[in-house]
């Protein structure tokens, strides 16, 4: 697979927008681009954010439509994201609530789908 610099930059831009959006909604960004370990068959979590007793794992997609954004997350990727989140929660011994959200950037619109994975 060839590296596409434009899609990489687009992804970084979308993650930046998502972090700012979460901050505007009262979240503190705990970590960006969290990887549990190389070659562990785990996924990268784009954003980990916290607000009071809630920690949110966020997958960010930049797509033309919301349905394209949902379609970009395969069941296998969702499973890897869940396992990575479980690893993170056990490492930090998180006592509170947790959920998975998706933020889809469609042009100049932001779609935040809570409890989506």
PDB file of C-alpha atoms in Angstrom:
ATOM      1  CA  UNK A   1       0.000   0.000   0.000  1.00  0.00           C
ATOM      2  CA  UNK A   2       1.344   3.402  -0.965  1.00  0.00           C
ATOM      3  CA  UNK A   3       1.471   6.242   1.529  1.00  0.00           C
ATOM      4  CA  UNK A   4      -0.926   9.029   0.591  1.00  0.00           C
ATOM      5  CA  UNK A   5       0.367  12.269   2.097  1.00  0.00           C
ATOM      6  CA  UNK A   6      -2.845  14.188   1.327  1.00  0.00           C
ATOM      7  CA  UNK A   7      -5.070  11.737   3.203  1.00  0.00           C
ATOM      8  CA  UNK A   8      -2.565  11.704   6.088  1.00  0.00           C
ATOM      9  CA  UNK A   9      -2.705  15.514   6.329  1.00  0.00           C
ATOM     10  CA  UNK A  10      -6.485  15.432   6.027  1.00  0.00           C
ATOM     11  CA  UNK A  11      -6.618  12.972   8.923  1.00  0.00           C
ATOM     12  CA  UNK A  12      -4.352  15.147  11.076  1.00  0.00           C
ATOM     13  CA  UNK A  13      -6.521  18.177  10.303  1.00  0.00           C
ATOM     14  CA  UNK A  14      -9.702  16.259  11.207  1.00  0.00           C
ATOM     15  CA  UNK A  15      -8.159  15.093  14.497  1.00  0.00           C
ATOM     16  CA  UNK A  16      -7.155  18.672  15.330  1.00  0.00           C
ATOM     17  CA  UNK A  17     -10.700  19.908  14.655  1.00  0.00           C
ATOM     18  CA  UNK A  18     -12.141  17.073  16.752  1.00  0.00           C
ATOM     19  CA  UNK A  19      -9.836  17.893  19.691  1.00  0.00           C
ATOM     20  CA  UNK A  20     -10.876  21.561  19.582  1.00  0.00           C
ATOM     21  CA  UNK A  21     -14.535  20.566  19.342  1.00  0.00           C
ATOM     22  CA  UNK A  22     -14.238  18.293  22.379  1.00  0.00           C
ATOM     23  CA  UNK A  23     -12.485  21.058  24.350  1.00  0.00           C
ATOM     24  CA  UNK A  24     -15.309  23.445  23.497  1.00  0.00           C
ATOM     25  CA  UNK A  25     -17.676  20.877  25.006  1.00  0.00           C
ATOM     26  CA  UNK A  26     -15.769  20.747  28.290  1.00  0.00           C
ATOM     27  CA  UNK A  27     -13.531  17.750  27.686  1.00  0.00           C
ATOM     28  CA  UNK A  28      -9.861  17.568  28.579  1.00  0.00           C
ATOM     29  CA  UNK A  29      -7.719  15.767  26.016  1.00  0.00           C
ATOM     30  CA  UNK A  30      -5.876  13.015  27.867  1.00  0.00           C
ATOM     31  CA  UNK A  31      -4.044  11.574  24.880  1.00  0.00           C
ATOM     32  CA  UNK A  32      -3.951  11.677  21.103  1.00  0.00           C
ATOM     33  CA  UNK A  33      -3.007   8.807  18.815  1.00  0.00           C
ATOM     34  CA  UNK A  34      -2.767   6.232  21.601  1.00  0.00           C
ATOM     35  CA  UNK A  35      -1.249   2.883  20.586  1.00  0.00           C
ATOM     36  CA  UNK A  36      -1.109   0.053  23.105  1.00  0.00           C
ATOM     37  CA  UNK A  37       2.031  -1.365  21.530  1.00  0.00           C
ATOM     38  CA  UNK A  38       3.535  -2.125  18.160  1.00  0.00           C
ATOM     39  CA  UNK A  39       2.734  -5.501  16.599  1.00  0.00           C
ATOM     40  CA  UNK A  40       0.114  -6.307  19.236  1.00  0.00           C
ATOM     41  CA  UNK A  41      -2.834  -6.518  16.807  1.00  0.00           C
ATOM     42  CA  UNK A  42      -4.331  -3.488  18.522  1.00  0.00           C
ATOM     43  CA  UNK A  43      -5.585  -0.307  16.919  1.00  0.00           C
ATOM     44  CA  UNK A  44      -4.628   3.313  17.350  1.00  0.00           C
ATOM     45  CA  UNK A  45      -7.177   5.332  19.300  1.00  0.00           C
ATOM     46  CA  UNK A  46      -7.315   8.814  17.773  1.00  0.00           C
ATOM     47  CA  UNK A  47      -8.361  10.737  20.903  1.00  0.00           C
ATOM     48  CA  UNK A  48      -8.874   9.917  24.563  1.00  0.00           C
ATOM     49  CA  UNK A  49     -10.795  12.660  26.363  1.00  0.00           C
ATOM     50  CA  UNK A  50     -12.127  13.081  29.882  1.00  0.00           C
ATOM     51  CA  UNK A  51     -14.933  15.057  31.463  1.00  0.00           C
ATOM     52  CA  UNK A  52     -15.471  14.503  35.180  1.00  0.00           C
ATOM     53  CA  UNK A  53     -16.148  10.772  35.724  1.00  0.00           C
ATOM     54  CA  UNK A  54     -16.373   9.933  31.998  1.00  0.00           C
ATOM     55  CA  UNK A  55     -13.592   8.911  29.659  1.00  0.00           C
ATOM     56  CA  UNK A  56     -14.343   8.923  25.932  1.00  0.00           C
ATOM     57  CA  UNK A  57     -12.435   7.077  23.240  1.00  0.00           C
ATOM     58  CA  UNK A  58     -12.919   8.867  19.935  1.00  0.00           C
ATOM     59  CA  UNK A  59     -12.388   7.593  16.413  1.00  0.00           C
ATOM     60  CA  UNK A  60     -12.110  10.472  13.931  1.00  0.00           C
ATOM     61  CA  UNK A  61     -12.966  10.171  10.250  1.00  0.00           C
ATOM     62  CA  UNK A  62     -12.859  12.783   7.509  1.00  0.00           C
ATOM     63  CA  UNK A  63     -15.304  11.732   4.805  1.00  0.00           C
ATOM     64  CA  UNK A  64     -17.733  13.348   2.348  1.00  0.00           C
ATOM     65  CA  UNK A  65     -20.792  11.877   4.110  1.00  0.00           C
ATOM     66  CA  UNK A  66     -21.658  10.502   7.538  1.00  0.00           C
ATOM     67  CA  UNK A  67     -22.458   7.084   6.060  1.00  0.00           C
ATOM     68  CA  UNK A  68     -18.998   7.005   4.441  1.00  0.00           C
ATOM     69  CA  UNK A  69     -17.515   7.740   7.859  1.00  0.00           C
ATOM     70  CA  UNK A  70     -19.410   4.861   9.467  1.00  0.00           C
ATOM     71  CA  UNK A  71     -18.517   2.590   6.571  1.00  0.00           C
ATOM     72  CA  UNK A  72     -14.827   3.309   7.098  1.00  0.00           C
ATOM     73  CA  UNK A  73     -14.902   1.470  10.437  1.00  0.00           C
ATOM     74  CA  UNK A  74     -14.962  -2.271   9.855  1.00  0.00           C
ATOM     75  CA  UNK A  75     -16.155  -4.720  12.505  1.00  0.00           C
ATOM     76  CA  UNK A  76     -12.558  -5.952  12.855  1.00  0.00           C
ATOM     77  CA  UNK A  77     -11.307  -2.388  13.442  1.00  0.00           C
ATOM     78  CA  UNK A  78     -14.071  -1.754  15.991  1.00  0.00           C
ATOM     79  CA  UNK A  79     -13.033  -4.921  17.830  1.00  0.00           C
ATOM     80  CA  UNK A  80      -9.369  -3.817  17.858  1.00  0.00           C
ATOM     81  CA  UNK A  81     -10.393  -0.376  19.149  1.00  0.00           C
ATOM     82  CA  UNK A  82     -12.411  -1.960  21.978  1.00  0.00           C
ATOM     83  CA  UNK A  83      -9.455  -4.141  22.998  1.00  0.00           C
ATOM     84  CA  UNK A  84      -7.107  -1.133  22.938  1.00  0.00           C
ATOM     85  CA  UNK A  85      -9.534   0.820  25.121  1.00  0.00           C
ATOM     86  CA  UNK A  86      -9.783  -2.070  27.572  1.00  0.00           C
ATOM     87  CA  UNK A  87      -5.989  -2.190  27.775  1.00  0.00           C
ATOM     88  CA  UNK A  88      -5.833   1.558  28.426  1.00  0.00           C
ATOM     89  CA  UNK A  89      -8.513   1.399  31.132  1.00  0.00           C
ATOM     90  CA  UNK A  90      -6.753  -1.426  32.930  1.00  0.00           C
ATOM     91  CA  UNK A  91      -3.373   0.344  32.730  1.00  0.00           C
ATOM     92  CA  UNK A  92      -4.675   3.523  34.328  1.00  0.00           C
ATOM     93  CA  UNK A  93      -7.119   1.678  36.611  1.00  0.00           C
ATOM     94  CA  UNK A  94      -9.992   3.912  35.527  1.00  0.00           C
ATOM     95  CA  UNK A  95     -12.822   3.783  38.109  1.00  0.00           C
ATOM     96  CA  UNK A  96     -15.394   5.790  36.148  1.00  0.00           C
ATOM     97  CA  UNK A  97     -17.551   5.405  33.061  1.00  0.00           C
ATOM     98  CA  UNK A  98     -16.247   4.973  29.523  1.00  0.00           C
ATOM     99  CA  UNK A  99     -17.712   5.042  26.034  1.00  0.00           C
ATOM    100  CA  UNK A 100     -16.733   5.087  22.353  1.00  0.00           C
ATOM    101  CA  UNK A 101     -17.692   7.979  20.090  1.00  0.00           C
ATOM    102  CA  UNK A 102     -17.095   8.736  16.438  1.00  0.00           C
ATOM    103  CA  UNK A 103     -16.509  12.241  15.155  1.00  0.00           C
ATOM    104  CA  UNK A 104     -16.983  12.534  11.408  1.00  0.00           C
ATOM    105  CA  UNK A 105     -15.776  15.677   9.669  1.00  0.00           C
ATOM    106  CA  UNK A 106     -17.778  16.306   6.475  1.00  0.00           C
ATOM    107  CA  UNK A 107     -16.398  19.416   4.850  1.00  0.00           C
ATOM    108  CA  UNK A 108     -17.180  22.208   7.323  1.00  0.00           C
ATOM    109  CA  UNK A 109     -19.655  20.148   9.372  1.00  0.00           C
ATOM    110  CA  UNK A 110     -18.876  18.124  12.476  1.00  0.00           C
ATOM    111  CA  UNK A 111     -20.976  15.075  13.337  1.00  0.00           C
ATOM    112  CA  UNK A 112     -20.454  13.672  16.828  1.00  0.00           C
ATOM    113  CA  UNK A 113     -22.030  10.260  17.275  1.00  0.00           C
ATOM    114  CA  UNK A 114     -21.942   9.174  20.914  1.00  0.00           C
ATOM    115  CA  UNK A 115     -21.881   5.530  22.055  1.00  0.00           C
ATOM    116  CA  UNK A 116     -21.283   4.441  18.496  1.00  0.00           C
ATOM    117  CA  UNK A 117     -18.858   1.527  18.652  1.00  0.00           C
TER     118      UNK A 117
END
